[in-house]
Amino acid sequence: MNTEGSANPNRTFRSHDRHRVTRDSRWGLNNTFNQSTHCLLEPIPGYPVQFNLLQMLEAWPIDEINGPEARQDTSYQSLCVFQWSNALDRKKMERYRKLELPFIMAGDPEVLEAAHRWNKPGYLVKMLGQNTKYTTEYSPTNHYIYVNQILKARYKGDRKKRKRNPGLPEGGKEEDKTLNITNTIVQMTYLEWLALAHETENATRATSRDAGPQSDSEKPHWYFKFMTCGTYEKGECKSTANVTTSRLATLGTELRCLSDPKSFYIIEADKQKGRIQCKFGMAGITSQAHFDTPRNFLVLLGGKRRYILSRPGSGNYANFYIHSGAHPSARHSAVNWSTPNLTEHPMFAKARATEAVLKTGEVLYIPPKWIHSIVSLSITMQCNSWSGSKNNR
């Protein structure tokens, strides 16, 4: 968690900050995104249209799990949603994918069937085992930010190294508070995690009834995670990727769309190697804004998630104060979106983004190096696969 400020259920932007926020002259909030006129075979210039992020967060604060979307307000949503069953839409998806532009896909029968299986009572317990423990990421609040523990130890212990290569965010200097992050890795069974997830969701819903639609942001949250190793030879995992068990060797069969080299989701099979990562989130947990280098297809198999995306580029990374490569939280934003401090991070006022709410059975394509933040609006099950980057073409 970035400790720049704690989540405030009654947060409003300070009055002297408001003059820094301007409405988008190209895309007024009274305009409605029109799928038929804006999602053409050749993307419209500037797709996806992006909006002032501070306005977006004021309309729907990052710690709320029931925002304007619940009221059918899509003012800040501008991603195309394509249907798998529509031949023209499939051509559009191929075009947008080639141009490295994000989009949502709905109606893939294989994804829908997998979602149906995974939501059957007892199915995941049988697949994952009752007593098998998996990597689970613990955060003392609902904000989760990746921290490379090896780099953190080196970074904290070597003053000369910090001075030579401080890893400060692009956009300027400020106190590095990421080193105080207390995220830890624990081992937990699926059933242990699920019990905590239901407990957290019940508390969150109770908080929502008493104090508005806020997540229970100042209580611990856990990310349950597992990953296939990709290649098995003679029963042995040939990858040094995340903690896995042979029990997951069949995950590629469960989600063939994320493992088959000929799948639409796999762009460079030799860079993907059959690996699938799955993350289960508790209601309210937020993944700090960051970017990934590879292409990323995300499949939502349960629940509902909010994604905030912003296009890549050094200038935009500066607006988001992205930590540089030497930092333990490289590629992640230094700004706490719950209480953005424009005195410390003035360029954040210029940050622009779009948002989308992904529902069970839908797929999101995030191109290389696009900044994205993810909020679980309920208990969620997401699996994804990376397959190379545009630099490999």
GROMACS .gro file of C-alpha atoms in nm:
model
  393
    1MET     CA    1   0.000   0.000   0.000
    2ASN     CA    2   0.119   0.351  -0.075
    3THR     CA    3   0.098   0.528   0.261
    4GLU     CA    4   0.058   0.874   0.115
    5GLY     CA    5  -0.285   0.897   0.272
    6SER     CA    6  -0.549   0.666   0.409
    7ALA     CA    7  -0.883   0.605   0.244
    8ASN     CA    8  -1.143   0.856   0.358
    9PRO     CA    9  -1.507   0.742   0.327
   10ASN     CA   10  -1.615   1.106   0.299
   11ARG     CA   11  -1.331   1.214   0.071
   12THR     CA   12  -1.374   1.520  -0.141
   13PHE     CA   13  -1.110   1.707  -0.334
   14ARG     CA   14  -0.977   2.019  -0.167
   15SER     CA   15  -1.135   2.336  -0.300
   16HIS     CA   16  -0.803   2.486  -0.409
   17ASP     CA   17  -0.739   2.176  -0.620
   18ARG     CA   18  -1.056   2.208  -0.825
   19HIS     CA   19  -0.921   2.479  -1.053
   20ARG     CA   20  -0.669   2.224  -1.181
   21VAL     CA   21  -0.946   2.001  -1.314
   22THR     CA   22  -1.097   2.089  -1.651
   23ARG     CA   23  -1.371   1.916  -1.844
   24ASP     CA   24  -1.287   1.736  -2.164
   25SER     CA   25  -1.377   1.966  -2.452
   26ARG     CA   26  -1.374   1.679  -2.702
   27TRP     CA   27  -1.604   1.451  -2.509
   28GLY     CA   28  -1.845   1.625  -2.275
   29LEU     CA   29  -1.996   1.428  -1.990
   30ASN     CA   30  -2.340   1.477  -2.143
   31ASN     CA   31  -2.233   1.278  -2.448
   32THR     CA   32  -2.301   0.906  -2.457
   33PHE     CA   33  -2.052   0.656  -2.591
   34ASN     CA   34  -2.217   0.496  -2.892
   35GLN     CA   35  -2.099   0.147  -2.979
   36SER     CA   36  -2.225   0.160  -3.338
   37THR     CA   37  -2.070   0.496  -3.429
   38HIS     CA   38  -1.748   0.481  -3.227
   39CYS     CA   39  -1.645   0.115  -3.268
   40LEU     CA   40  -1.565   0.096  -3.636
   41LEU     CA   41  -1.338  -0.145  -3.823
   42GLU     CA   42  -1.083   0.135  -3.836
   43PRO     CA   43  -1.063   0.287  -3.485
   44ILE     CA   44  -1.164   0.652  -3.454
   45PRO     CA   45  -0.876   0.897  -3.393
   46GLY     CA   46  -0.781   0.908  -3.027
   47TYR     CA   47  -0.957   0.581  -2.938
   48PRO     CA   48  -1.019   0.517  -2.661
   49VAL     CA   49  -1.122   0.868  -2.561
   50GLN     CA   50  -0.973   0.949  -2.222
   51PHE     CA   51  -1.101   1.175  -1.947
   52ASN     CA   52  -0.958   1.373  -1.660
   53LEU     CA   53  -0.877   1.113  -1.395
   54LEU     CA   54  -0.949   1.340  -1.098
   55GLN     CA   55  -1.299   1.400  -1.230
   56MET     CA   56  -1.344   1.027  -1.279
   57LEU     CA   57  -1.232   0.954  -0.922
   58GLU     CA   58  -1.456   1.228  -0.787
   59ALA     CA   59  -1.756   1.078  -0.967
   60TRP     CA   60  -1.664   0.729  -0.849
   61PRO     CA   61  -1.398   0.717  -0.573
   62ILE     CA   62  -1.153   0.431  -0.598
   63ASP     CA   63  -1.265   0.282  -0.264
   64GLU     CA   64  -1.634   0.263  -0.354
   65ILE     CA   65  -1.759  -0.073  -0.475
   66ASN     CA   66  -2.102   0.056  -0.584
   67GLY     CA   67  -2.041   0.358  -0.800
   68PRO     CA   68  -2.212   0.536  -1.090
   69GLU     CA   69  -2.195   0.211  -1.288
   70ALA     CA   70  -2.462   0.069  -1.059
   71ARG     CA   71  -2.682   0.360  -1.167
   72GLN     CA   72  -2.611   0.291  -1.535
   73ASP     CA   73  -2.385   0.600  -1.557
   74THR     CA   74  -2.124   0.527  -1.822
   75SER     CA   75  -1.992   0.882  -1.863
   76TYR     CA   76  -1.629   0.776  -1.837
   77GLN     CA   77  -1.649   0.449  -2.028
   78SER     CA   78  -1.521   0.448  -2.386
   79LEU     CA   79  -1.396   0.096  -2.460
   80CYS     CA   80  -1.557  -0.097  -2.742
   81VAL     CA   81  -1.740  -0.418  -2.650
   82PHE     CA   82  -1.726  -0.675  -2.929
   83GLN     CA   83  -1.933  -0.992  -2.961
   84TRP     CA   84  -1.753  -1.318  -3.033
   85SER     CA   85  -2.048  -1.447  -3.236
   86ASN     CA   86  -2.041  -1.148  -3.473
   87ALA     CA   87  -1.812  -1.201  -3.775
   88LEU     CA   88  -1.758  -0.827  -3.826
   89ASP     CA   89  -1.679  -0.781  -3.459
   90ARG     CA   90  -1.415  -1.053  -3.481
   91LYS     CA   91  -1.250  -0.862  -3.767
   92LYS     CA   92  -1.261  -0.548  -3.556
   93MET     CA   93  -1.097  -0.730  -3.265
   94GLU     CA   94  -0.818  -0.850  -3.491
   95ARG     CA   95  -0.764  -0.493  -3.612
   96TYR     CA   96  -0.767  -0.339  -3.264
   97ARG     CA   97  -0.537  -0.610  -3.133
   98LYS     CA   98  -0.291  -0.546  -3.418
   99LEU     CA   99  -0.296  -0.174  -3.339
  100GLU     CA  100  -0.237  -0.248  -2.968
  101LEU     CA  101  -0.565  -0.088  -2.856
  102PRO     CA  102  -0.775  -0.214  -2.563
  103PHE     CA  103  -1.122  -0.361  -2.603
  104ILE     CA  104  -1.373  -0.588  -2.431
  105MET     CA  105  -1.500  -0.912  -2.578
  106ALA     CA  106  -1.823  -1.084  -2.475
  107GLY     CA  107  -1.984  -1.413  -2.566
  108ASP     CA  108  -1.687  -1.647  -2.614
  109PRO     CA  109  -1.853  -1.989  -2.559
  110GLU     CA  110  -1.537  -2.140  -2.409
  111VAL     CA  111  -1.507  -1.860  -2.153
  112LEU     CA  112  -1.877  -1.880  -2.067
  113GLU     CA  113  -1.856  -2.257  -2.018
  114ALA     CA  114  -1.551  -2.220  -1.792
  115ALA     CA  115  -1.726  -1.950  -1.589
  116HIS     CA  116  -2.029  -2.177  -1.550
  117ARG     CA  117  -1.809  -2.463  -1.425
  118TRP     CA  118  -1.608  -2.251  -1.185
  119ASN     CA  119  -1.921  -2.109  -1.023
  120LYS     CA  120  -2.068  -2.453  -0.951
  121PRO     CA  121  -2.059  -2.535  -0.577
  122GLY     CA  122  -1.761  -2.753  -0.496
  123TYR     CA  123  -1.601  -2.739  -0.841
  124LEU     CA  124  -1.301  -2.527  -0.745
  125VAL     CA  125  -1.251  -2.719  -0.422
  126LYS     CA  126  -1.217  -3.035  -0.629
  127MET     CA  127  -0.983  -2.864  -0.876
  128LEU     CA  128  -0.765  -2.686  -0.621
  129GLY     CA  129  -0.789  -2.934  -0.335
  130GLN     CA  130  -0.915  -2.895   0.020
  131ASN     CA  131  -0.575  -2.885   0.189
  132THR     CA  132  -0.340  -2.763  -0.083
  133LYS     CA  133  -0.192  -2.423   0.001
  134TYR     CA  134  -0.127  -2.156  -0.259
  135THR     CA  135   0.053  -1.825  -0.272
  136THR     CA  136  -0.167  -1.554  -0.122
  137GLU     CA  137  -0.073  -1.186  -0.110
  138TYR     CA  138  -0.168  -1.006   0.211
  139SER     CA  139  -0.223  -0.631   0.241
  140PRO     CA  140  -0.318  -0.452   0.566
  141THR     CA  141  -0.567  -0.238   0.370
  142ASN     CA  142  -0.766  -0.273   0.049
  143HIS     CA  143  -0.479  -0.120  -0.155
  144TYR     CA  144  -0.236  -0.374  -0.294
  145ILE     CA  145   0.091  -0.269  -0.457
  146TYR     CA  146   0.352  -0.511  -0.585
  147VAL     CA  147   0.685  -0.500  -0.399
  148ASN     CA  148   0.992  -0.694  -0.508
  149GLN     CA  149   1.121  -0.807  -0.168
  150ILE     CA  150   1.474  -0.874  -0.292
  151LEU     CA  151   1.502  -0.526  -0.443
  152LYS     CA  152   1.343  -0.378  -0.132
  153ALA     CA  153   1.607  -0.534   0.094
  154ARG     CA  154   1.888  -0.417  -0.131
  155TYR     CA  155   1.731  -0.076  -0.175
  156LYS     CA  156   1.690  -0.013   0.197
  157GLY     CA  157   2.033  -0.146   0.290
  158ASP     CA  158   2.250   0.025   0.029
  159ARG     CA  159   2.253   0.404   0.063
  160LYS     CA  160   2.508   0.442  -0.215
  161LYS     CA  161   2.287   0.241  -0.449
  162ARG     CA  162   1.986   0.456  -0.365
  163LYS     CA  163   2.188   0.768  -0.432
  164ARG     CA  164   2.318   0.638  -0.765
  165ASN     CA  165   1.987   0.499  -0.888
  166PRO     CA  166   1.708   0.614  -0.658
  167GLY     CA  167   1.419   0.476  -0.861
  168LEU     CA  168   1.216   0.788  -0.800
  169PRO     CA  169   0.893   0.817  -0.996
  170GLU     CA  170   0.896   0.988  -1.331
  171GLY     CA  171   0.761   1.335  -1.281
  172GLY     CA  172   0.974   1.456  -0.991
  173LYS     CA  173   1.118   1.389  -0.650
  174GLU     CA  174   0.921   1.312  -0.340
  175GLU     CA  175   0.962   1.113  -0.021
  176ASP     CA  176   0.974   0.742  -0.099
  177LYS     CA  177   0.705   0.590   0.118
  178THR     CA  178   0.682   0.262  -0.069
  179LEU     CA  179   0.958   0.118   0.149
  180ASN     CA  180   0.714   0.120   0.442
  181ILE     CA  181   0.473  -0.113   0.265
  182THR     CA  182   0.390  -0.415   0.480
  183ASN     CA  183   0.249  -0.647   0.215
  184THR     CA  184   0.349  -1.005   0.280
  185ILE     CA  185   0.323  -1.342   0.109
  186VAL     CA  186   0.144  -1.622   0.294
  187GLN     CA  187   0.032  -1.973   0.204
  188MET     CA  188  -0.340  -2.044   0.221
  189THR     CA  189  -0.589  -2.302   0.098
  190TYR     CA  190  -0.869  -2.196  -0.132
  191LEU     CA  191  -1.130  -2.267   0.137
  192GLU     CA  192  -0.939  -2.059   0.394
  193TRP     CA  193  -0.925  -1.769   0.152
  194LEU     CA  194  -1.292  -1.805   0.053
  195ALA     CA  195  -1.403  -1.787   0.417
  196LEU     CA  196  -1.207  -1.463   0.462
  197ALA     CA  197  -1.345  -1.330   0.133
  198HIS     CA  198  -1.706  -1.383   0.244
  199GLU     CA  199  -1.631  -1.228   0.583
  200THR     CA  200  -1.476  -0.924   0.414
  201GLU     CA  201  -1.761  -0.887   0.166
  202ASN     CA  202  -2.023  -0.906   0.440
  203ALA     CA  203  -1.840  -0.635   0.635
  204THR     CA  204  -1.810  -0.426   0.321
  205ARG     CA  205  -2.182  -0.452   0.243
  206ALA     CA  206  -2.265  -0.360   0.603
  207THR     CA  207  -2.037  -0.057   0.577
  208SER     CA  208  -2.208   0.036   0.251
  209ARG     CA  209  -2.549   0.033   0.417
  210ASP     CA  210  -2.431   0.241   0.714
  211ALA     CA  211  -2.199   0.492   0.548
  212GLY     CA  212  -2.261   0.478   0.177
  213PRO     CA  213  -2.114   0.251  -0.090
  214GLN     CA  214  -1.758   0.233   0.049
  215SER     CA  215  -1.530  -0.066   0.069
  216ASP     CA  216  -1.400  -0.162   0.414
  217SER     CA  217  -1.073  -0.004   0.309
  218GLU     CA  218  -0.877   0.001   0.633
  219LYS     CA  219  -0.905  -0.371   0.702
  220PRO     CA  220  -0.682  -0.652   0.571
  221HIS     CA  221  -0.741  -0.798   0.227
  222TRP     CA  222  -0.592  -1.103   0.056
  223TYR     CA  223  -0.523  -1.184  -0.309
  224PHE     CA  224  -0.540  -1.560  -0.373
  225LYS     CA  225  -0.311  -1.657  -0.660
  226PHE     CA  226  -0.198  -1.959  -0.856
  227MET     CA  227  -0.017  -2.005  -1.184
  228THR     CA  228   0.049  -2.297  -1.412
  229CYS     CA  229   0.413  -2.355  -1.483
  230GLY     CA  230   0.343  -2.385  -1.854
  231THR     CA  231   0.539  -2.692  -1.957
  232TYR     CA  232   0.535  -3.029  -1.786
  233GLU     CA  233   0.785  -3.296  -1.885
  234LYS     CA  234   0.764  -3.638  -1.726
  235GLY     CA  235   0.550  -3.496  -1.445
  236GLU     CA  236   0.798  -3.219  -1.360
  237CYS     CA  237   0.740  -2.849  -1.393
  238LYS     CA  238   1.008  -2.697  -1.614
  239SER     CA  239   0.941  -2.338  -1.513
  240THR     CA  240   1.066  -2.136  -1.218
  241ALA     CA  241   0.750  -1.925  -1.228
  242ASN     CA  242   0.521  -1.880  -0.928
  243VAL     CA  243   0.443  -2.153  -0.674
  244THR     CA  244   0.234  -2.423  -0.841
  245THR     CA  245   0.139  -2.784  -0.788
  246SER     CA  246   0.096  -3.070  -1.029
  247ARG     CA  247  -0.275  -3.045  -0.948
  248LEU     CA  248  -0.285  -2.742  -1.178
  249ALA     CA  249  -0.137  -2.923  -1.475
  250THR     CA  250  -0.490  -2.946  -1.616
  251LEU     CA  251  -0.554  -2.571  -1.594
  252GLY     CA  252  -0.449  -2.538  -1.956
  253THR     CA  253  -0.733  -2.775  -2.044
  254GLU     CA  254  -0.973  -2.580  -1.823
  255LEU     CA  255  -0.882  -2.259  -2.003
  256ARG     CA  256  -0.766  -2.370  -2.343
  257CYS     CA  257  -0.830  -2.021  -2.480
  258LEU     CA  258  -0.538  -1.900  -2.266
  259SER     CA  259  -0.304  -2.190  -2.343
  260ASP     CA  260  -0.365  -2.304  -2.701
  261PRO     CA  261  -0.094  -2.149  -2.924
  262LYS     CA  262  -0.357  -2.105  -3.197
  263SER     CA  263  -0.597  -1.917  -2.970
  264PHE     CA  264  -0.699  -1.561  -3.055
  265TYR     CA  265  -0.570  -1.463  -2.710
  266ILE     CA  266  -0.217  -1.585  -2.777
  267ILE     CA  267  -0.030  -1.340  -3.000
  268GLU     CA  268   0.322  -1.478  -2.972
  269ALA     CA  269   0.304  -1.839  -2.856
  270ASP     CA  270   0.680  -1.873  -2.813
  271LYS     CA  271   0.671  -1.587  -2.560
  272GLN     CA  272   0.371  -1.726  -2.373
  273LYS     CA  273   0.482  -2.086  -2.305
  274GLY     CA  274   0.140  -2.200  -2.186
  275ARG     CA  275   0.147  -2.004  -1.861
  276ILE     CA  276  -0.180  -1.895  -1.705
  277GLN     CA  277  -0.206  -1.683  -1.392
  278CYS     CA  278  -0.523  -1.670  -1.184
  279LYS     CA  279  -0.602  -1.416  -0.914
  280PHE     CA  280  -0.905  -1.422  -0.688
  281GLY     CA  281  -0.993  -1.089  -0.527
  282MET     CA  282  -1.200  -0.988  -0.228
  283ALA     CA  283  -1.463  -0.717  -0.257
  284GLY     CA  284  -1.295  -0.378  -0.247
  285ILE     CA  285  -0.936  -0.487  -0.304
  286THR     CA  286  -0.754  -0.251  -0.538
  287SER     CA  287  -0.446  -0.325  -0.742
  288GLN     CA  288  -0.231  -0.011  -0.750
  289ALA     CA  289  -0.201   0.151  -1.092
  290HIS     CA  290   0.084  -0.004  -1.291
  291PHE     CA  291   0.182  -0.122  -1.636
  292ASP     CA  292   0.298  -0.460  -1.768
  293THR     CA  293   0.536  -0.503  -2.058
  294PRO     CA  294   0.367  -0.803  -2.230
  295ARG     CA  295   0.030  -0.817  -2.404
  296ASN     CA  296  -0.237  -0.920  -2.159
  297PHE     CA  297  -0.571  -1.097  -2.211
  298LEU     CA  298  -0.781  -1.102  -1.892
  299VAL     CA  299  -1.072  -1.344  -1.853
  300LEU     CA  300  -1.321  -1.278  -1.574
  301LEU     CA  301  -1.470  -1.606  -1.454
  302GLY     CA  302  -1.661  -1.475  -1.157
  303GLY     CA  303  -1.778  -1.145  -1.009
  304LYS     CA  304  -1.737  -0.793  -1.137
  305ARG     CA  305  -1.427  -0.574  -1.168
  306ARG     CA  306  -1.363  -0.210  -1.246
  307TYR     CA  307  -1.063  -0.134  -1.468
  308ILE     CA  308  -0.916   0.213  -1.514
  309LEU     CA  309  -0.681   0.233  -1.813
  310SER     CA  310  -0.449   0.500  -1.948
  311ARG     CA  311  -0.234   0.495  -2.260
  312PRO     CA  312   0.144   0.443  -2.240
  313GLY     CA  313   0.420   0.699  -2.292
  314SER     CA  314   0.687   0.869  -2.086
  315GLY     CA  315   0.485   1.189  -2.055
  316ASN     CA  316   0.185   1.000  -1.922
  317TYR     CA  317   0.403   0.793  -1.689
  318ALA     CA  318   0.526   1.125  -1.547
  319ASN     CA  319   0.166   1.233  -1.479
  320PHE     CA  320   0.109   0.910  -1.287
  321TYR     CA  321   0.448   0.925  -1.108
  322ILE     CA  322   0.545   0.575  -1.217
  323HIS     CA  323   0.838   0.426  -1.022
  324SER     CA  324   1.141   0.356  -1.239
  325GLY     CA  325   1.303   0.017  -1.294
  326ALA     CA  326   1.542   0.027  -0.998
  327HIS     CA  327   1.261   0.067  -0.747
  328PRO     CA  328   1.111  -0.229  -0.551
  329SER     CA  329   0.770  -0.124  -0.690
  330ALA     CA  330   0.890  -0.052  -1.042
  331ARG     CA  331   0.619   0.017  -1.301
  332HIS     CA  332   0.371   0.120  -1.027
  333SER     CA  333   0.224   0.462  -0.951
  334ALA     CA  334   0.344   0.646  -0.640
  335VAL     CA  335   0.012   0.829  -0.605
  336ASN     CA  336  -0.252   0.713  -0.359
  337TRP     CA  337  -0.574   0.740  -0.560
  338SER     CA  338  -0.788   0.737  -0.245
  339THR     CA  339  -0.648   1.075  -0.138
  340PRO     CA  340  -0.440   1.218  -0.422
  341ASN     CA  341  -0.212   1.491  -0.292
  342LEU     CA  342  -0.165   1.749  -0.566
  343THR     CA  343   0.090   1.941  -0.362
  344GLU     CA  344   0.324   1.643  -0.371
  345HIS     CA  345   0.209   1.521  -0.713
  346PRO     CA  346   0.092   1.827  -0.909
  347MET     CA  347   0.114   1.660  -1.252
  348PHE     CA  348  -0.142   1.399  -1.144
  349ALA     CA  349  -0.402   1.669  -1.216
  350LYS     CA  350  -0.322   1.619  -1.586
  351ALA     CA  351  -0.360   1.240  -1.578
  352ARG     CA  352  -0.623   1.104  -1.815
  353ALA     CA  353  -0.788   0.763  -1.838
  354THR     CA  354  -1.094   0.564  -1.931
  355GLU     CA  355  -1.275   0.302  -1.727
  356ALA     CA  356  -1.467  -0.019  -1.783
  357VAL     CA  357  -1.662  -0.262  -1.568
  358LEU     CA  358  -1.597  -0.623  -1.664
  359LYS     CA  359  -1.860  -0.883  -1.580
  360THR     CA  360  -1.846  -1.260  -1.550
  361GLY     CA  361  -1.770  -1.424  -1.883
  362GLU     CA  362  -1.616  -1.115  -2.043
  363VAL     CA  363  -1.260  -1.066  -2.166
  364LEU     CA  364  -1.043  -0.754  -2.161
  365TYR     CA  365  -0.739  -0.695  -2.379
  366ILE     CA  366  -0.475  -0.468  -2.223
  367PRO     CA  367  -0.197  -0.386  -2.471
  368PRO     CA  368   0.169  -0.358  -2.365
  369LYS     CA  369   0.261  -0.083  -2.120
  370TRP     CA  370  -0.092   0.053  -2.074
  371ILE     CA  371  -0.136   0.181  -1.718
  372HIS     CA  372  -0.419   0.006  -1.538
  373SER     CA  373  -0.570  -0.011  -1.192
  374ILE     CA  374  -0.813  -0.285  -1.092
  375VAL     CA  375  -1.087  -0.283  -0.827
  376SER     CA  376  -1.282  -0.595  -0.731
  377LEU     CA  377  -1.645  -0.489  -0.692
  378SER     CA  378  -1.733  -0.829  -0.545
  379ILE     CA  379  -1.555  -1.160  -0.488
  380THR     CA  380  -1.384  -1.210  -0.823
  381MET     CA  381  -1.204  -1.480  -1.020
  382GLN     CA  382  -0.972  -1.361  -1.295
  383CYS     CA  383  -0.725  -1.553  -1.509
  384ASN     CA  384  -0.491  -1.404  -1.764
  385SER     CA  385  -0.213  -1.490  -2.003
  386TRP     CA  386   0.074  -1.276  -2.131
  387SER     CA  387   0.223  -1.332  -2.474
  388GLY     CA  388   0.514  -1.115  -2.574
  389SER     CA  389   0.533  -0.742  -2.632
  390LYS     CA  390   0.529  -0.518  -2.936
  391ASN     CA  391   0.907  -0.487  -2.907
  392ASN     CA  392   0.933  -0.854  -3.003
  393ARG     CA  393   0.762  -0.806  -3.341
   0.00000   0.00000   0.00000
